[in-house]
Amino acid sequence: MTQHNESLFARIESRLRDGLDRDGDEQSHDTAAATRPRADRHHQRNVADLMVQCLVQEGVEVIFGIPGEENIPFIEALERDGHIRFVVTRHEQGAGFMALTYAHLTGKPGVCLATLGPGALNLTLPVACANASNTPLVALCAQGSVSRIHKESHQIIDLVSVFRPITRWTNMILSPQAVTETMRKGFALAQRKRPAATCIILPEDIAEQPAPADAEPLSRALQVHTVPTPADIEAAADIIAKAKHPIILAGNGVSRAHADYQLRVLSEQLNVPVATTFEGKGVFSDRHRNALGVVGFMRHDYENFAFDDADLIIAIGFSIQQFDPVKINPKNDKKIIHINTFVEDTDAHYTTTLNIMADIDTTLTQLIDALRERDVTFENSESDIRGLLTHEFESRKDDDSFPMKPQRVVYDTRRALNDSDVALVDTGALKMWMARLYPTYLPNTCIIDNSLSTMGWTLPGAVGASLARRGRPVLAVMGDGSFMMNMQEIETAVRLGCHIVILVWVDEAYGLIKWKMDLHNGHHDDVDFNNPDFVKLAESFGAHGHLVSSADDLKPAIEAAMMADGGVHVIACPVDYSENIKLTDKLGELELPG
């Protein structure tokens, strides 16, 4: 990495000498830095300073990242300004996932920083994840001097070409005059009606050039919400009124639009069942009589029977990245009303009858009024599906076998958390169990990535969530495979004083791939591994470690960690994944009664 080359050490040594010369040979560099004013009155504002001013204007409060030689001018500008908190992480991937989760919970663009070459390349995964899941994120990357980016040169990668396919917009600042417009455009595009990731690249020599004397950050534009036309509302009401068995499919766009209340009113008024995507969990309370749970499992699950019977799907805040529509519309014979802030995605099994591209909350409000005037209501007969879900959720609540059954782990995890506690669920076999069975009652309290389905995001994500929730406890649920991918960010969490509980489902294998291999050909290969001592590992970082030793041990361990006076807690729980094949076998033979 660029932090370790000789040029950086020379520059740091020079700065240390300068500090000693000014403040006395007996004074340490750290003490001198603490006593000097942030602003240097002799410093001429440069491009990096102007860039930081633009970030402040955009409302940025925190940036996650790793410093490198080429972004030293930017780091210094952050320190001079003093308005934005910079969180040093242990890996750029961790920085990106922290920014992504911070954005998910706050609704504001998350910002992450990397240096050139390998540092920037490490950001590509979380940037692509944010772009796929419609999360606003702005990645800031350093680059080598303009004089050498055209040729093969040390650590030079064509970053514009790298990031362009995985962002809405990527641009490199090539002149001081371009700073304010580039920064405004980067944030504006990240926050459009379909949120996404953008990337802004700053060469090191441009960063140190003087900023134009008259350059000031551009004002943020007011967000104008598009309202549906009366014709749209009438057309939707007509289609719904003529349906026999409508069903609502709710995606994560509902939570972005804060439209969960109107979703509930619409369901109750029509008496229509609601299923959510994995990413939409919580936008419709699982306590509600019309709740069907989630769709998106790899087999024909309980909720799919409701879609089999439906002749109309009212898709609200849905995008096809969240799961393949063929699972709910295999014959492409259902009418679909698409309600979202952006146009429907192209898919042979998601051919829409009507598109309403407008503010979701406003659209639902007007649709509710139109349907009320028509007195439209339906007979909902999906209680059997709810009964099956409830039965499975409780099926192992008294099972004392150890390693624990997945159903018991989910049941005890739910009982240990309050309704408003946030659980981040990683990718793996555990995601299937948590998504299907973990009852969720409020938006953004069970966060799952089912767009890019990235492993290892929840541990750094919990750091971002902790900052977004201002220290309230956050639960990260991970498999042992995903835990080891970014476990170094435990140090970041401890250093920041985060209150995080990391629940590791331990099976010493890539469990989801083992599951799929067993389904595919009856056996599995090359998916097993060994683990470290998780308790000692946690303690080596300054965190608290706990190994679950019996089925009755898990719930008290989670409760104690969540109610503790802060701290990072790692709870390792051995899990019996032999239930996986039993589940898919059961669902493959499932027929609903009646």
Tab-separated table of C-alpha atoms in Angstrom, residues 331-500:
chain	number	residue	atom	x	y	z
A	331	LYS	CA	-46.095	-18.186	-16.686
A	332	ASN	CA	-46.046	-14.408	-17.097
A	333	ASP	CA	-49.832	-14.468	-16.864
A	334	LYS	CA	-50.401	-11.983	-14.042
A	335	LYS	CA	-51.164	-8.319	-14.313
A	336	ILE	CA	-48.604	-6.133	-12.541
A	337	ILE	CA	-48.959	-2.581	-11.275
A	338	HIS	CA	-45.484	-1.113	-10.729
A	339	ILE	CA	-45.356	1.716	-8.171
A	340	ASN	CA	-41.901	3.176	-7.623
A	341	THR	CA	-39.872	6.320	-8.118
A	342	PHE	CA	-38.171	4.822	-11.162
A	343	VAL	CA	-39.172	2.817	-14.218
A	344	GLU	CA	-39.646	-0.917	-13.933
A	345	ASP	CA	-36.748	-3.212	-14.746
A	346	THR	CA	-36.800	-5.305	-17.905
A	347	ASP	CA	-37.613	-8.958	-17.302
A	348	ALA	CA	-39.686	-11.462	-19.217
A	349	HIS	CA	-41.571	-12.333	-16.017
A	350	TYR	CA	-42.114	-8.732	-14.940
A	351	THR	CA	-44.133	-7.297	-17.807
A	352	THR	CA	-46.126	-4.500	-16.255
A	353	THR	CA	-49.706	-3.518	-16.992
A	354	LEU	CA	-49.323	-0.056	-15.462
A	355	ASN	CA	-46.288	1.929	-14.303
A	356	ILE	CA	-46.636	4.756	-11.827
A	357	MET	CA	-43.290	6.474	-11.440
A	358	ALA	CA	-43.877	8.971	-8.649
A	359	ASP	CA	-43.443	9.496	-4.927
A	360	ILE	CA	-44.584	6.233	-3.336
A	361	ASP	CA	-46.198	7.736	-0.246
A	362	THR	CA	-48.212	10.250	-2.298
A	363	THR	CA	-49.220	7.605	-4.818
A	364	LEU	CA	-50.516	5.262	-2.122
A	365	THR	CA	-52.376	8.082	-0.396
A	366	GLN	CA	-54.216	9.014	-3.576
A	367	LEU	CA	-54.842	5.393	-4.515
A	368	ILE	CA	-56.338	4.713	-1.084
A	369	ASP	CA	-58.750	7.629	-1.541
A	370	ALA	CA	-59.762	6.465	-5.021
A	371	LEU	CA	-60.402	2.890	-3.882
A	372	ARG	CA	-62.318	4.069	-0.827
A	373	GLU	CA	-64.741	5.893	-3.076
A	374	ARG	CA	-65.285	2.677	-5.025
A	375	ASP	CA	-65.642	0.638	-1.822
A	376	VAL	CA	-63.268	-2.045	-3.125
A	377	THR	CA	-62.455	-4.931	-0.788
A	378	PHE	CA	-61.506	-8.596	-1.103
A	379	GLU	CA	-61.746	-11.821	0.820
A	380	ASN	CA	-58.307	-12.737	2.165
A	381	SER	CA	-57.872	-16.478	2.711
A	382	GLU	CA	-54.117	-16.600	3.321
A	383	SER	CA	-54.284	-17.427	7.039
A	384	ASP	CA	-52.983	-20.942	6.322
A	385	ILE	CA	-49.702	-19.456	5.134
A	386	ARG	CA	-49.329	-17.372	8.280
A	387	GLY	CA	-50.070	-20.444	10.357
A	388	LEU	CA	-47.351	-22.441	8.609
A	389	LEU	CA	-44.778	-19.684	9.185
A	390	THR	CA	-45.708	-19.339	12.838
A	391	HIS	CA	-45.555	-23.090	13.322
A	392	GLU	CA	-42.092	-23.315	11.762
A	393	PHE	CA	-40.829	-20.328	13.761
A	394	GLU	CA	-41.877	-21.998	16.999
A	395	SER	CA	-41.142	-25.573	15.934
A	396	ARG	CA	-37.789	-25.822	17.747
A	397	LYS	CA	-38.310	-23.341	20.574
A	398	ASP	CA	-37.937	-26.092	23.180
A	399	ASP	CA	-35.344	-28.129	21.284
A	400	ASP	CA	-32.310	-28.520	23.560
A	401	SER	CA	-30.115	-30.324	21.039
A	402	PHE	CA	-26.633	-28.970	20.518
A	403	PRO	CA	-25.238	-27.718	18.178
A	404	MET	CA	-28.405	-25.680	17.951
A	405	LYS	CA	-31.045	-26.018	15.286
A	406	PRO	CA	-31.340	-22.924	13.061
A	407	GLN	CA	-34.997	-22.508	14.031
A	408	ARG	CA	-34.067	-22.314	17.721
A	409	VAL	CA	-31.292	-19.788	16.989
A	410	VAL	CA	-33.717	-17.532	15.109
A	411	TYR	CA	-36.400	-17.922	17.794
A	412	ASP	CA	-34.077	-17.030	20.655
A	413	THR	CA	-32.494	-14.161	18.721
A	414	ARG	CA	-35.916	-12.617	18.145
A	415	ARG	CA	-36.888	-12.982	21.812
A	416	ALA	CA	-33.625	-11.379	22.928
A	417	LEU	CA	-34.151	-8.205	20.868
A	418	ASN	CA	-36.633	-5.358	21.163
A	419	ASP	CA	-38.861	-4.435	18.228
A	420	SER	CA	-36.725	-1.399	17.381
A	421	ASP	CA	-33.324	-3.104	17.688
A	422	VAL	CA	-31.440	-3.332	14.392
A	423	ALA	CA	-30.191	-6.696	13.127
A	424	LEU	CA	-27.871	-6.850	10.123
A	425	VAL	CA	-28.010	-10.245	8.411
A	426	ASP	CA	-25.068	-11.444	6.334
A	427	THR	CA	-25.085	-13.707	3.297
A	428	GLY	CA	-25.011	-17.475	3.714
A	429	ALA	CA	-27.273	-20.270	4.911
A	430	LEU	CA	-28.171	-18.188	7.947
A	431	LYS	CA	-29.681	-15.528	5.644
A	432	MET	CA	-32.282	-18.002	4.436
A	433	TRP	CA	-33.288	-18.890	7.979
A	434	MET	CA	-33.283	-15.314	9.278
A	435	ALA	CA	-35.083	-13.871	6.256
A	436	ARG	CA	-37.806	-16.519	6.321
A	437	LEU	CA	-38.405	-16.897	10.046
A	438	TYR	CA	-37.195	-13.779	11.912
A	439	PRO	CA	-40.354	-11.733	12.554
A	440	THR	CA	-39.776	-8.053	11.824
A	441	TYR	CA	-42.094	-5.283	12.929
A	442	LEU	CA	-40.525	-1.984	11.877
A	443	PRO	CA	-38.699	-0.762	8.751
A	444	ASN	CA	-34.908	-0.959	8.730
A	445	THR	CA	-34.717	-3.236	11.762
A	446	CYS	CA	-33.682	-6.349	9.816
A	447	ILE	CA	-31.325	-5.316	7.036
A	448	ILE	CA	-30.394	-7.890	4.401
A	449	ASP	CA	-28.391	-7.488	1.205
A	450	ASN	CA	-30.169	-9.563	-1.415
A	451	SER	CA	-29.167	-7.497	-4.449
A	452	LEU	CA	-25.446	-8.199	-4.695
A	453	SER	CA	-25.663	-10.611	-1.712
A	454	THR	CA	-22.216	-9.727	-0.433
A	455	MET	CA	-20.464	-11.798	2.219
A	456	GLY	CA	-18.713	-10.074	5.101
A	457	TRP	CA	-20.558	-6.752	5.011
A	458	THR	CA	-22.369	-6.870	8.370
A	459	LEU	CA	-19.401	-6.505	10.727
A	460	PRO	CA	-18.186	-3.221	9.211
A	461	GLY	CA	-21.803	-2.401	8.482
A	462	ALA	CA	-22.528	-2.570	12.188
A	463	VAL	CA	-19.914	0.152	12.769
A	464	GLY	CA	-21.719	2.420	10.307
A	465	ALA	CA	-25.054	1.509	11.877
A	466	SER	CA	-23.735	2.266	15.361
A	467	LEU	CA	-22.698	5.760	14.275
A	468	ALA	CA	-26.007	6.313	12.486
A	469	ARG	CA	-27.929	5.231	15.587
A	470	ARG	CA	-25.666	7.268	17.872
A	471	GLY	CA	-24.416	4.420	20.006
A	472	ARG	CA	-27.581	2.315	20.340
A	473	PRO	CA	-26.733	-1.409	20.205
A	474	VAL	CA	-26.623	-3.135	16.825
A	475	LEU	CA	-26.657	-6.885	16.164
A	476	ALA	CA	-24.614	-8.320	13.280
A	477	VAL	CA	-25.611	-11.893	12.404
A	478	MET	CA	-22.908	-13.701	10.428
A	479	GLY	CA	-21.702	-17.108	9.426
A	480	ASP	CA	-18.169	-18.065	10.390
A	481	GLY	CA	-17.137	-17.800	6.732
A	482	SER	CA	-18.307	-14.201	6.359
A	483	PHE	CA	-17.057	-13.231	9.829
A	484	MET	CA	-13.460	-14.032	8.940
A	485	MET	CA	-13.618	-11.896	5.782
A	486	ASN	CA	-13.726	-8.556	7.614
A	487	MET	CA	-13.099	-9.417	11.264
A	488	GLN	CA	-10.240	-6.871	11.387
A	489	GLU	CA	-12.872	-4.121	11.732
A	490	ILE	CA	-13.466	-5.307	15.309
A	491	GLU	CA	-10.492	-3.082	16.123
A	492	THR	CA	-12.232	-0.123	14.464
A	493	ALA	CA	-15.405	-0.779	16.441
A	494	VAL	CA	-13.514	-1.048	19.729
A	495	ARG	CA	-11.507	2.100	19.007
A	496	LEU	CA	-14.658	4.085	18.200
A	497	GLY	CA	-16.459	2.870	21.317
A	498	CYS	CA	-19.276	1.240	19.328
A	499	HIS	CA	-21.877	-0.954	21.017
A	500	ILE	CA	-22.029	-3.940	18.678
